[in-house]
Amino acid sequence: MNRRNFLRATGAAGTVAFFAATPVAQAVAGTMKKSELMGFEAIPISTADTVIVPKGYVADPLISWGDALFANSPKFSQSNDSKAQEMQYGDNTDGMTFFPISDTRAVLVANNEYTNNEYLYPHQGENISADDVRKSQAAHAVSIVELVKKDGKWQVNTEGRLNRKLTAYTPMEMTGPAAGHDLLKTKDDPTGTKILGTYNNCANGQTPWGTYLACEENFNGYFAASKEVELTDEYKRYGVKEKDWGYDWWKHDDRFDIAKTPNEPNRFGWVVEIDPMNPNSTPKKRSALGRFKHENAAMAINDDGHVVVYLGDDERGEHLYKFVSKNKYKPGTHSSNLDLLEEGTLYVAKLDGKEGELKGNGQWLELTFGKNGLTPENGFNSQAEVMIFARKAATHVGATTMDRPEWVAVHPDNKHVFCTLTNNKYRGVKDTQPVNVANPRVENPYGHIIRWEPKGGDHTATDFDWDLFVMAGNPEVHKGLMAGTDNVNKDNMFNSPDGLGFDAAGRMWIMTDGKYSNKDNFAGMGNNQMLCADPKTGEIRRFLTGPIACEVTGLTFSPDYKTMFVGIQHPGEGLAPSHFPEGGNAIPRSTVMRITRKDGGVIGA
Ligand code: FEO
Ligand code: CA
Ligand code: CA
Ligand code: CA
């Protein structure tokens, strides 16, 4: 099909295929064909404290918070100290990538986003000591774990040479336009290029040259002020306040006290590129990709070789971004690609359309110093400042406010891109976030998934067409927009889509981070879950349900797509009654699950 006309053509044909979410589709609701892409039987919701997968599938734990990363790692105990935690798998598992080395050897790189005081410490966060902070900083990590295929199963290899733990105090290097800028300089780092650590890495990305991208998200929640400070507009826009979110790092680590280290917040909120195959490599923060609350980094190699990275900023009313590399990807030549993310152009999305149509067109607006009014008279003095305060630049150029952009995923046909917009209680409530064409529901409690196609299938193009692939909702409770689109029904209800990824066959996997009360507006949705969608037919089927009070997040596959790895994050958060995965009286622990088929087949097929 002529891709340029794909959006129009499928709509004109009146099929449910592309416009599953639009009035066109609703007119033909009920004619939806059963997907041939998905071969598993959908499962019902669950409120049980376990992971449930379809008939013929097996789910078992691969690695949990506190499990050994090294042969000499101490055994897990809630009272482990920081030294022990440095040698163990981190907490709150999130985005991850499987990097194959051979048929029987691989590396799993995974983010450990944050910690929960109620489980991290036996004292649940009362009087956090210096070592407690160090332990928390070691549990916030990117864990690099060697896997070995033994007895037909991928398993952790604690003897692996590549095993490594990157923590909130591992040395990293700042690169790109912001490197060395005054706003990044601190007492301990007068160069503005040598940053200690990465933390609150939510989701991730990977590159075809074999590196991993960790994405720093809610970095603001770790900063506090030991005495009164002026809260600048820039602090405010990024949510840096005089009080932190309860981690207490600032009490024992001056970096996190903005009264003592005012520039430290500027050193977080970046995408970090990590070479998992070189245990001595220094991770690089890529300032050309902008500073915001990064969710993930979804890469497409454009037909002309430019590297394009789609990026969400997960905050109510923030934006959707795109980076285009200056240089081109050269297949097969690893080293020449290693710095492709150092230089390029960042754009932010503006979406237009007719009210009520749930589709339209859009433009990528350039965030380059000197262009689009990003000039000194408007408070932007350099490209470094545009990147460090990318949110302010985005607002200045007229970007569209979105309902919390979470993961972006590029379809394997490499022309269609999807993004989860998880929910937004401020939509239509705050003056700064009026309802708009792409975010059409007041308070959006359920979330939606937007899809776009770059003009001409060219990811570097500034124009695109978009539609809403699905609006989640509850058709048992509501009518109209809150019921969701016609591909949502009583058997596949969910809320707050967050994790998103494709397999090679084009099945789209949706993970949720939503309300699990299973009551009132959320009745019939159960625990957080994973669903599978067929982008062609619009059909969505529930594939996995998580344990009590967890989020399902993090997805990667073995290259044969016969093993799927899925993250179960913070089971039992807030002291909810979970003992996952061990059961008994054990405290719940975030866990990477390994999913296989009993007949050894491809997952989802
Ligand atoms: Fe860490 Fe936006 O989720
Ligand atoms: Ca997320
Ligand atoms: Ca989320
Ligand atoms: Ca989470």
Coordinates of C-alpha atoms and ligand atoms in Angstrom, one line a residue:
M1 CA 0.0 0.0 0.0
N2 CA 1.1 3.5 -0.7
R3 CA 2.0 4.6 2.8
R4 CA 1.3 8.2 2.1
N5 CA -2.3 7.4 1.5
F6 CA -2.6 4.7 4.1
L7 CA -4.5 6.7 6.6
R8 CA -7.0 8.0 4.1
A9 CA -7.3 4.8 2.2
T10 CA -8.2 2.6 5.1
G11 CA -10.7 5.1 6.3
A12 CA -12.3 5.5 2.9
A13 CA -12.6 1.7 2.6
G14 CA -14.7 1.8 5.8
T15 CA -12.8 -1.0 7.4
V16 CA -12.4 -1.3 11.1
A17 CA -8.7 -1.8 10.5
F18 CA -7.0 1.5 10.9
F19 CA -9.7 3.5 12.5
A20 CA -10.7 1.2 15.2
A21 CA -11.2 4.2 17.4
T22 CA -13.0 6.6 15.1
P23 CA -16.6 7.2 14.3
V24 CA -16.0 5.3 11.1
A25 CA -15.2 2.2 13.2
Q26 CA -18.0 2.7 15.5
A27 CA -20.4 2.6 12.6
V28 CA -19.2 -0.9 11.8
A29 CA -18.8 -2.0 15.4
G30 CA -19.6 -5.7 15.7
T31 CA -18.1 -6.6 12.4
M32 CA -14.6 -6.8 13.9
K33 CA -12.9 -10.0 12.6
K34 CA -11.1 -12.2 15.1
S35 CA -7.4 -11.5 14.9
E36 CA -5.3 -14.1 13.1
L37 CA -2.2 -12.5 14.6
M38 CA -3.1 -13.6 18.2
G39 CA -3.4 -17.3 18.8
F40 CA -4.0 -17.4 22.5
E41 CA -7.2 -17.6 24.5
A42 CA -7.9 -14.4 26.4
I43 CA -7.9 -14.7 30.2
P44 CA -10.3 -13.1 32.7
I45 CA -9.4 -10.4 35.2
S46 CA -7.8 -11.4 38.4
T47 CA -7.5 -10.1 42.0
A48 CA -5.3 -12.9 43.1
D49 CA -1.7 -12.5 44.4
T50 CA -0.1 -14.2 41.4
V51 CA 0.7 -13.9 37.8
I52 CA -1.8 -15.6 35.5
V53 CA -1.1 -16.3 31.8
P54 CA -3.2 -18.1 29.1
K55 CA -3.8 -21.8 28.8
G56 CA -0.6 -23.5 27.5
Y57 CA 1.7 -20.8 28.9
V58 CA 4.0 -20.8 32.0
A59 CA 5.1 -17.8 34.0
D60 CA 7.9 -18.1 36.5
P61 CA 10.3 -15.7 38.3
L62 CA 13.7 -15.0 36.7
I63 CA 15.1 -12.5 39.2
S64 CA 13.6 -10.4 42.0
W65 CA 14.8 -7.4 44.0
G66 CA 17.7 -8.5 46.2
D67 CA 18.6 -11.6 44.3
A68 CA 22.3 -12.2 43.6
L69 CA 24.0 -10.5 40.7
F70 CA 27.4 -12.0 41.5
A71 CA 28.6 -15.4 42.7
N72 CA 29.6 -13.8 46.1
S73 CA 26.5 -11.7 46.5
P74 CA 25.0 -11.9 50.0
K75 CA 21.6 -13.6 50.4
F76 CA 18.6 -11.3 50.3
S77 CA 17.3 -10.1 53.6
Q78 CA 15.2 -6.9 54.3
S79 CA 18.0 -5.9 56.6
N80 CA 20.7 -6.1 54.0
D81 CA 23.0 -3.0 54.0
S82 CA 24.2 -0.9 51.1
K83 CA 27.2 -3.1 50.4
A84 CA 24.9 -6.1 50.0
Q85 CA 22.4 -4.1 47.9
E86 CA 25.2 -3.1 45.5
M87 CA 25.7 -6.7 44.7
Q88 CA 22.0 -7.6 44.3
Y89 CA 19.4 -7.0 41.7
G90 CA 17.7 -3.6 42.3
D91 CA 14.2 -2.7 43.2
N92 CA 11.1 -1.8 41.2
T93 CA 12.0 -3.5 38.0
D94 CA 10.9 -1.5 34.9
G95 CA 12.1 -1.2 31.3
M96 CA 14.5 -3.9 30.1
T97 CA 16.3 -5.2 27.0
F98 CA 17.5 -8.7 26.1
F99 CA 20.9 -8.5 24.3
P100 CA 21.8 -11.9 22.7
I101 CA 25.5 -12.9 22.6
S102 CA 25.0 -16.5 21.4
D103 CA 22.3 -19.1 21.3
T104 CA 23.0 -19.9 24.9
R105 CA 24.4 -16.6 26.3
A106 CA 22.8 -13.2 26.6
V107 CA 22.7 -10.1 28.8
L108 CA 19.5 -8.7 30.3
V109 CA 19.8 -5.0 31.1
A110 CA 17.0 -3.7 33.3
N111 CA 16.0 -0.5 35.1
N112 CA 15.4 -0.5 38.8
E113 CA 13.2 2.6 38.9
Y114 CA 12.8 3.4 42.6
T115 CA 12.2 2.0 46.1
N116 CA 9.4 1.7 48.6
N117 CA 10.4 2.6 52.1
E118 CA 7.8 0.3 53.5
Y119 CA 9.7 -2.7 52.1
L120 CA 13.2 -1.4 51.6
Y121 CA 13.9 -1.0 55.3
P122 CA 12.8 -3.1 58.3
H123 CA 12.0 0.2 59.9
Q124 CA 9.9 1.3 56.9
G125 CA 11.6 4.6 56.6
E126 CA 11.7 5.9 60.2
N127 CA 15.0 7.8 60.8
I128 CA 16.7 7.0 57.6
S129 CA 20.5 6.7 58.2
A130 CA 23.4 7.5 55.9
D131 CA 23.8 3.8 55.0
D132 CA 20.0 3.5 54.4
V133 CA 20.4 6.3 51.8
R134 CA 23.3 4.5 50.3
K135 CA 21.2 1.3 50.2
S136 CA 18.4 3.1 48.5
Q137 CA 20.8 4.7 46.0
A138 CA 22.1 1.2 45.2
A139 CA 18.6 -0.2 44.8
H140 CA 17.9 2.5 42.3
A141 CA 19.9 1.1 39.5
V142 CA 20.4 -0.2 36.1
S143 CA 21.2 -3.9 36.6
I144 CA 23.2 -5.7 33.9
V145 CA 22.6 -9.5 34.3
E146 CA 24.1 -12.3 32.3
L147 CA 21.8 -15.0 31.2
V148 CA 22.6 -18.5 30.2
K149 CA 20.3 -21.0 28.5
K150 CA 20.3 -24.1 30.5
D151 CA 17.8 -27.0 30.4
G152 CA 16.0 -25.1 27.7
K153 CA 15.4 -22.1 29.8
W154 CA 17.1 -18.7 30.1
Q155 CA 18.5 -18.4 33.6
V156 CA 20.6 -15.9 35.6
N157 CA 24.3 -16.6 35.4
T158 CA 25.9 -15.0 38.5
E159 CA 29.3 -16.0 37.2
G160 CA 28.9 -13.8 34.1
R161 CA 31.8 -11.5 33.3
L162 CA 29.4 -8.8 32.2
N163 CA 27.3 -8.6 35.4
R164 CA 27.3 -5.0 36.6
K165 CA 25.3 -2.7 38.8
L166 CA 25.0 1.0 37.8
T167 CA 23.7 3.0 40.8
A168 CA 22.8 6.5 41.8
Y169 CA 26.5 7.1 42.5
T170 CA 28.2 5.4 39.5
P171 CA 30.3 7.9 37.5
M172 CA 28.8 9.0 34.2
E173 CA 29.7 11.5 31.5
M174 CA 27.5 14.3 30.2
T175 CA 27.7 14.7 26.4
G176 CA 26.1 16.8 23.7
P177 CA 25.1 20.5 23.7
A178 CA 24.6 20.9 27.5
A179 CA 27.9 19.3 28.5
G180 CA 30.1 21.7 30.4
H181 CA 27.4 24.4 30.7
D182 CA 27.4 26.5 33.8
L183 CA 24.0 25.2 34.8
L184 CA 25.5 21.7 35.1
K185 CA 28.5 22.8 37.2
T186 CA 28.7 22.0 40.9
K187 CA 31.3 22.3 43.7
D188 CA 32.3 18.6 43.2
D189 CA 32.2 18.9 39.4
P190 CA 33.5 22.3 38.1
T191 CA 33.6 20.8 34.6
G192 CA 29.8 20.2 34.3
T193 CA 30.5 16.9 32.6
K194 CA 31.1 14.3 35.3
I195 CA 27.9 13.3 37.0
L196 CA 27.5 10.7 39.7
G197 CA 24.8 8.3 38.9
T198 CA 21.5 7.8 37.3
Y199 CA 18.3 7.0 39.1
N200 CA 14.5 6.7 38.6
N201 CA 15.0 5.2 35.3
C202 CA 11.6 4.3 34.1
A203 CA 11.4 2.7 30.7
N204 CA 14.1 2.2 28.2
G205 CA 15.3 1.9 24.7
Q206 CA 17.9 0.0 22.7
T207 CA 19.9 0.8 19.7
P208 CA 20.8 -1.4 16.7
W209 CA 24.5 -0.8 17.6
G210 CA 24.0 -2.8 20.8
T211 CA 23.6 -0.1 23.5
Y212 CA 20.9 0.4 26.1
L213 CA 19.1 3.6 26.8
A214 CA 18.0 4.3 30.4
C215 CA 15.5 7.1 30.8
E216 CA 15.5 9.2 33.9
E217 CA 12.0 10.1 35.0
N218 CA 10.9 11.5 38.4
F219 CA 14.3 12.9 39.4
N220 CA 12.7 15.8 41.1
G221 CA 11.2 13.7 43.9
Y222 CA 14.7 13.3 45.5
F223 CA 15.6 16.9 46.0
A224 CA 14.8 19.0 49.1
A225 CA 16.2 22.2 50.7
S226 CA 17.7 22.3 54.2
K227 CA 17.0 26.0 54.3
E228 CA 14.7 28.4 52.4
V229 CA 15.7 28.8 48.8
E230 CA 14.2 30.7 45.9
L231 CA 12.1 28.3 43.9
T232 CA 12.8 29.5 40.3
D233 CA 10.4 29.0 37.4
E234 CA 12.7 26.3 36.1
Y235 CA 12.6 24.4 39.4
K236 CA 8.8 24.7 39.4
R237 CA 8.4 23.5 35.9
Y238 CA 10.3 20.4 36.7
G239 CA 8.6 19.9 40.1
V240 CA 11.7 20.5 42.2
K241 CA 10.5 21.7 45.6
E242 CA 11.7 22.3 49.2
K243 CA 10.4 18.9 50.2
D244 CA 11.3 15.5 48.6
W245 CA 9.0 12.5 48.2
G246 CA 10.3 10.8 51.4
Y247 CA 13.6 9.3 50.2
D248 CA 15.6 11.5 52.5
W249 CA 18.7 11.3 50.3
W250 CA 19.2 15.1 50.9
K251 CA 19.8 14.5 54.6
H252 CA 22.9 12.4 54.0
D253 CA 24.0 13.4 50.5
D254 CA 24.5 17.1 49.9
R255 CA 24.0 16.6 46.2
F256 CA 20.3 16.3 46.8
D257 CA 20.0 19.4 49.0
I258 CA 19.3 22.3 46.6
A259 CA 20.3 24.8 49.3
K260 CA 23.8 23.4 49.0
T261 CA 23.9 22.1 45.4
P262 CA 21.5 24.2 43.4
N263 CA 22.5 22.9 40.0
E264 CA 22.3 19.2 40.8
P265 CA 18.7 18.8 39.6
N266 CA 19.9 19.9 36.1
R267 CA 22.1 16.9 36.0
F268 CA 19.2 14.5 36.0
G269 CA 16.2 14.0 33.6
W270 CA 18.3 12.8 30.8
V271 CA 18.6 9.7 28.6
V272 CA 21.7 7.6 29.5
E273 CA 23.4 5.4 26.9
I274 CA 25.0 2.3 28.3
D275 CA 27.2 -0.2 26.6
P276 CA 26.4 -3.5 28.3
M277 CA 29.1 -5.4 26.5
N278 CA 31.9 -3.4 28.0
P279 CA 31.9 -3.6 31.8
N280 CA 34.5 -0.8 32.0
S281 CA 32.5 1.7 29.8
T282 CA 31.3 5.0 31.3
P283 CA 27.6 5.6 30.7
K284 CA 26.9 8.7 28.7
K285 CA 24.1 11.1 29.4
R286 CA 22.8 12.3 26.0
S287 CA 21.8 16.0 26.4
A288 CA 20.8 16.3 22.8
L289 CA 17.7 14.3 23.7
G290 CA 16.5 17.0 26.1
R291 CA 15.8 17.1 29.8
F292 CA 12.4 16.2 31.0
K293 CA 10.7 13.3 32.9
H294 CA 11.7 10.7 30.3
E295 CA 9.5 7.6 30.0
N296 CA 11.3 5.6 27.2
A297 CA 13.3 6.1 24.0
A298 CA 11.8 4.3 21.0
M299 CA 14.2 4.3 18.0
A300 CA 13.5 4.0 14.3
I301 CA 16.2 3.9 11.7
N302 CA 14.9 6.1 8.9
D303 CA 15.1 4.9 5.3
D304 CA 17.9 7.4 4.7
G305 CA 19.9 6.2 7.8
H306 CA 19.0 9.0 10.2
V307 CA 18.4 7.8 13.7
V308 CA 15.0 9.0 15.0
V309 CA 14.2 8.6 18.7
Y310 CA 10.6 9.2 20.0
L311 CA 10.4 10.3 23.6
G312 CA 7.5 10.9 26.0
D313 CA 7.6 13.3 29.0
D314 CA 5.4 11.6 31.6
E315 CA 3.7 14.4 33.4
R316 CA 0.2 15.8 33.2
G317 CA 0.0 18.3 30.3
E318 CA 3.6 17.7 29.2
H319 CA 4.7 16.8 25.7
L320 CA 5.8 14.3 23.1
Y321 CA 9.3 14.7 21.5
K322 CA 11.3 13.4 18.6
F323 CA 15.1 13.5 18.1
V324 CA 16.7 13.2 14.7
S325 CA 20.4 12.5 14.6
K326 CA 22.8 14.7 12.6
N327 CA 24.8 11.8 11.3
K328 CA 23.6 8.5 9.8
Y329 CA 23.6 5.0 11.0
K330 CA 26.1 2.7 9.3
P331 CA 24.9 -0.9 9.5
G332 CA 27.4 -3.3 11.0
T333 CA 30.0 -0.8 12.0
H334 CA 29.5 -0.6 15.7
S335 CA 32.1 2.0 16.8
S336 CA 31.1 4.7 14.3
N337 CA 27.5 4.6 15.5
L338 CA 28.4 4.9 19.2
D339 CA 28.0 8.7 19.2
L340 CA 25.0 9.1 16.9
L341 CA 23.0 10.4 19.9
E342 CA 25.4 13.1 20.7
E343 CA 24.3 15.5 18.0
G344 CA 21.0 16.2 16.3
T345 CA 17.8 18.1 16.4
L346 CA 15.0 17.8 19.0
Y347 CA 11.4 18.4 18.1
V348 CA 8.2 18.6 20.0
A349 CA 4.7 17.6 18.8
K350 CA 1.8 19.9 18.0
L351 CA -1.4 18.1 17.1
D352 CA -4.4 19.4 15.2
G353 CA -7.7 18.1 14.0
K354 CA -11.4 18.6 14.0
E355 CA -13.1 18.4 17.3
G356 CA -14.7 15.0 17.9
E357 CA -12.9 13.2 15.1
L358 CA -10.3 11.5 17.2
K359 CA -7.8 11.9 14.3
G360 CA -6.0 14.6 12.6
N361 CA -2.6 15.9 11.6
G362 CA 0.4 17.2 13.4
Q363 CA 3.7 18.9 13.2
W364 CA 7.1 18.5 14.8
L365 CA 8.3 21.9 16.0
E366 CA 12.1 22.4 16.1
L367 CA 13.7 23.1 19.5
T368 CA 16.8 24.8 18.2
F369 CA 18.4 27.9 19.7
G370 CA 17.8 30.9 17.5
K371 CA 14.7 29.3 15.8
N372 CA 11.0 29.5 16.6
G373 CA 11.6 32.3 19.1
L374 CA 14.1 30.4 21.2
T375 CA 16.2 33.5 21.5
P376 CA 17.8 35.5 24.3
E377 CA 14.9 38.0 24.3
N378 CA 12.7 35.1 25.3
G379 CA 15.1 33.8 27.9
F380 CA 16.9 31.2 25.9
N381 CA 20.6 32.0 25.6
S382 CA 22.1 28.8 24.1
Q383 CA 21.3 25.4 22.8
A384 CA 22.4 24.1 26.1
E385 CA 19.7 26.1 27.9
V386 CA 17.1 24.9 25.3
M387 CA 18.0 21.3 26.1
I388 CA 18.3 21.7 29.9
F389 CA 14.9 23.5 30.0
A390 CA 13.3 21.6 27.1
R391 CA 9.9 21.8 28.7
K392 CA 10.0 25.6 28.7
A393 CA 11.2 25.6 25.1
A394 CA 8.3 23.3 24.1
T395 CA 5.8 25.5 25.7
H396 CA 7.3 28.5 24.0
V397 CA 7.0 27.0 20.5
G398 CA 3.4 26.0 21.1
A399 CA 3.6 22.2 21.8
T400 CA 0.3 20.4 22.5
T401 CA -0.3 19.4 26.1
M402 CA -0.8 15.6 26.4
D403 CA -2.3 13.2 28.9
R404 CA 1.0 12.0 30.3
P405 CA 3.0 10.4 27.4
E406 CA 4.4 7.1 28.7
W407 CA 5.9 4.5 26.3
V408 CA 6.3 5.0 22.6
A409 CA 6.6 2.0 20.4
V410 CA 7.5 1.7 16.7
H411 CA 5.6 -1.0 14.7
P412 CA 8.0 -3.4 13.0
D413 CA 6.8 -2.2 9.7
N414 CA 8.7 0.9 10.9
K415 CA 6.2 3.5 9.7
H416 CA 3.6 3.6 12.4
V417 CA 4.3 4.8 15.9
F418 CA 2.2 4.4 19.0
C419 CA 2.2 6.2 22.4
T420 CA 0.4 5.4 25.6
L421 CA -1.3 8.5 27.2
T422 CA -1.9 7.0 30.6
N423 CA -4.4 9.3 32.3
N424 CA -4.7 12.9 33.4
K425 CA -6.8 14.2 36.2
Y426 CA -6.0 17.8 35.3
R427 CA -7.3 17.6 31.7
G428 CA -10.1 20.1 31.3
V429 CA -9.6 21.1 34.9
K430 CA -6.5 23.2 34.9
D431 CA -6.6 26.3 32.7
T432 CA -3.3 25.3 31.2
Q433 CA -4.6 21.9 30.0
P434 CA -7.9 22.4 28.2
V435 CA -9.4 19.5 26.4
N436 CA -7.9 19.2 22.9
V437 CA -8.4 17.0 19.9
A438 CA -5.9 14.4 20.8
N439 CA -6.7 14.4 24.5
P440 CA -10.5 14.7 24.4
R441 CA -11.7 13.5 27.8
V442 CA -12.1 15.7 30.9
E443 CA -10.0 14.2 33.7
N444 CA -9.2 11.2 31.5
P445 CA -9.3 8.5 34.2
Y446 CA -8.7 5.6 31.8
G447 CA -6.1 6.8 29.3
H448 CA -5.7 6.2 25.6
I449 CA -3.2 5.1 22.9
I450 CA -2.4 7.5 20.1
R451 CA -0.9 6.3 16.7
W452 CA 0.8 8.4 14.1
E453 CA 2.3 7.9 10.7
P454 CA 5.0 10.3 9.5
K455 CA 4.3 11.9 6.1
G456 CA 5.6 9.7 3.4
G457 CA 6.8 7.2 5.9
D458 CA 9.7 9.5 6.6
H459 CA 10.5 9.7 10.3
T460 CA 12.5 12.9 9.7
A461 CA 9.4 14.6 8.1
T462 CA 7.9 17.5 10.1
D463 CA 4.3 16.5 9.3
F464 CA 2.3 13.4 10.4
D465 CA -1.2 12.1 10.6
W466 CA -2.6 10.6 13.8
D467 CA -5.6 8.8 15.2
L468 CA -6.5 7.2 18.5
F469 CA -6.0 3.5 18.4
V470 CA -7.9 2.9 21.6
M471 CA -9.5 4.9 24.4
A472 CA -9.7 2.7 27.4
G473 CA -12.9 3.0 29.4
N474 CA -15.7 1.2 31.2
P475 CA -18.6 0.3 28.9
E476 CA -20.4 -1.4 31.8
V477 CA -20.5 1.8 33.7
H478 CA -20.5 4.6 31.1
K479 CA -21.9 5.6 27.8
G480 CA -20.1 7.9 25.4
L481 CA -16.5 8.8 25.5
M482 CA -15.9 7.3 29.0
A483 CA -17.1 3.9 27.8
G484 CA -14.0 3.8 25.6
T485 CA -13.7 3.0 21.9
D486 CA -15.4 0.0 20.4
N487 CA -12.4 -2.2 20.7
V488 CA -12.9 -2.1 24.5
N489 CA -15.6 -4.4 26.0
K490 CA -16.5 -6.1 29.3
D491 CA -14.0 -8.9 28.5
N492 CA -10.9 -6.8 27.9
M493 CA -11.3 -3.7 30.1
F494 CA -8.3 -2.0 31.5
N495 CA -7.1 1.4 32.6
S496 CA -4.0 3.5 32.4
P497 CA -2.0 1.9 29.6
D498 CA 1.7 2.6 30.3
G499 CA 4.2 0.0 29.0
L500 CA 4.0 -0.6 25.2
G501 CA 6.0 -2.8 22.8
F502 CA 5.9 -4.8 19.7
D503 CA 7.1 -8.3 18.8
A504 CA 8.5 -9.0 15.4
A505 CA 5.2 -10.2 14.0
G506 CA 3.5 -6.9 14.9
R507 CA 1.6 -7.9 18.0
M508 CA 1.4 -4.9 20.2
W509 CA 1.8 -5.6 23.9
I510 CA 0.1 -3.1 26.4
M511 CA 1.0 -3.1 30.1
T512 CA -1.0 -1.2 32.6
D513 CA -0.2 1.0 35.7
G514 CA -3.7 1.9 36.8
K515 CA -6.3 1.7 39.5
Y516 CA -6.7 -1.8 40.8
S517 CA -9.6 -1.2 43.2
N518 CA -11.8 -3.3 40.8
K519 CA -14.7 -1.1 42.1
D520 CA -17.0 1.6 40.8
N521 CA -15.6 3.2 37.7
F522 CA -12.8 0.6 37.7
A523 CA -15.1 -2.4 38.4
G524 CA -14.4 -5.3 36.1
M525 CA -10.7 -4.4 35.5
G526 CA -9.0 -6.3 38.4
N527 CA -5.3 -6.1 39.0
N528 CA -2.9 -4.5 36.6
Q529 CA -2.4 -6.5 33.5
M530 CA -0.9 -7.0 30.1
L531 CA -2.9 -7.1 26.9
C532 CA -2.1 -7.9 23.3
A533 CA -3.5 -5.9 20.4
D534 CA -3.7 -6.5 16.7
P535 CA -3.1 -3.0 15.2
K536 CA -4.7 -4.1 12.0
T537 CA -8.0 -5.2 13.3
G538 CA -8.0 -3.2 16.5
E539 CA -8.8 -6.3 18.6
I540 CA -7.4 -6.3 22.2
R541 CA -7.0 -9.4 24.3
R542 CA -6.0 -9.9 27.9
F543 CA -2.8 -12.0 28.1
L544 CA -1.5 -11.7 31.7
T545 CA -2.7 -10.5 35.1
G546 CA -0.4 -9.4 37.8
P547 CA -0.4 -9.9 41.6
I548 CA -1.9 -7.6 44.2
A549 CA -1.1 -3.8 44.0
C550 CA 1.6 -4.3 41.3
E551 CA 2.2 -2.5 38.0
V552 CA 3.1 -4.6 35.0
T553 CA 6.0 -2.9 33.2
G554 CA 9.1 -3.9 31.3
L555 CA 9.1 -6.1 28.2
T556 CA 11.7 -7.8 26.2
F557 CA 12.0 -11.1 24.2
S558 CA 14.6 -13.6 23.3
P559 CA 15.4 -13.3 19.6
D560 CA 13.3 -16.4 18.7
Y561 CA 10.3 -14.8 20.5
K562 CA 9.8 -18.0 22.5
T563 CA 10.7 -16.4 25.8
M564 CA 9.1 -13.2 26.9
F565 CA 10.3 -11.3 29.9
V566 CA 7.8 -9.1 31.8
G567 CA 8.4 -6.9 34.8
I568 CA 6.2 -7.0 37.9
Q569 CA 6.8 -3.8 39.7
H570 CA 6.0 -3.0 43.4
P571 CA 3.6 -5.9 44.2
G572 CA 2.0 -5.0 47.6
E573 CA 2.8 -1.3 47.4
G574 CA 1.6 0.7 50.3
L575 CA 1.6 -2.5 52.5
A576 CA -1.2 -4.0 50.4
P577 CA -1.5 -7.8 51.3
S578 CA 0.9 -9.3 48.7
H579 CA 3.6 -11.9 49.3
F580 CA 4.6 -12.1 45.6
P581 CA 6.5 -14.0 44.4
E582 CA 7.6 -16.2 47.3
G583 CA 4.3 -16.5 49.1
G584 CA 4.0 -17.5 52.8
N585 CA 4.9 -14.5 55.0
A586 CA 7.6 -13.2 52.7
I587 CA 7.7 -9.5 51.9
P588 CA 6.6 -8.8 48.2
R589 CA 9.4 -8.1 45.8
S590 CA 9.5 -6.7 42.3
T591 CA 10.3 -9.5 39.9
V592 CA 11.2 -10.1 36.3
M593 CA 8.9 -12.9 35.0
R594 CA 9.9 -15.4 32.3
I595 CA 7.0 -16.4 30.1
T596 CA 7.2 -19.5 27.9
R597 CA 4.8 -21.8 26.0
K598 CA 4.5 -25.4 27.1
D599 CA 4.8 -26.4 23.4
G600 CA 7.8 -24.2 22.9
G601 CA 6.0 -22.0 20.4
V602 CA 6.2 -18.3 19.8
I603 CA 4.6 -16.1 22.5
G604 CA 1.3 -14.7 21.4
A605 CA 1.1 -16.6 18.1
Ligands
FEO1 FE1 7.7 5.5 35.6 FE2 5.9 7.1 33.6 O1 6.2 5.7 34.6
CA2 CA 5.9 3.8 33.2
CA3 CA 2.6 5.1 34.9
CA4 CA 5.7 2.6 38.3

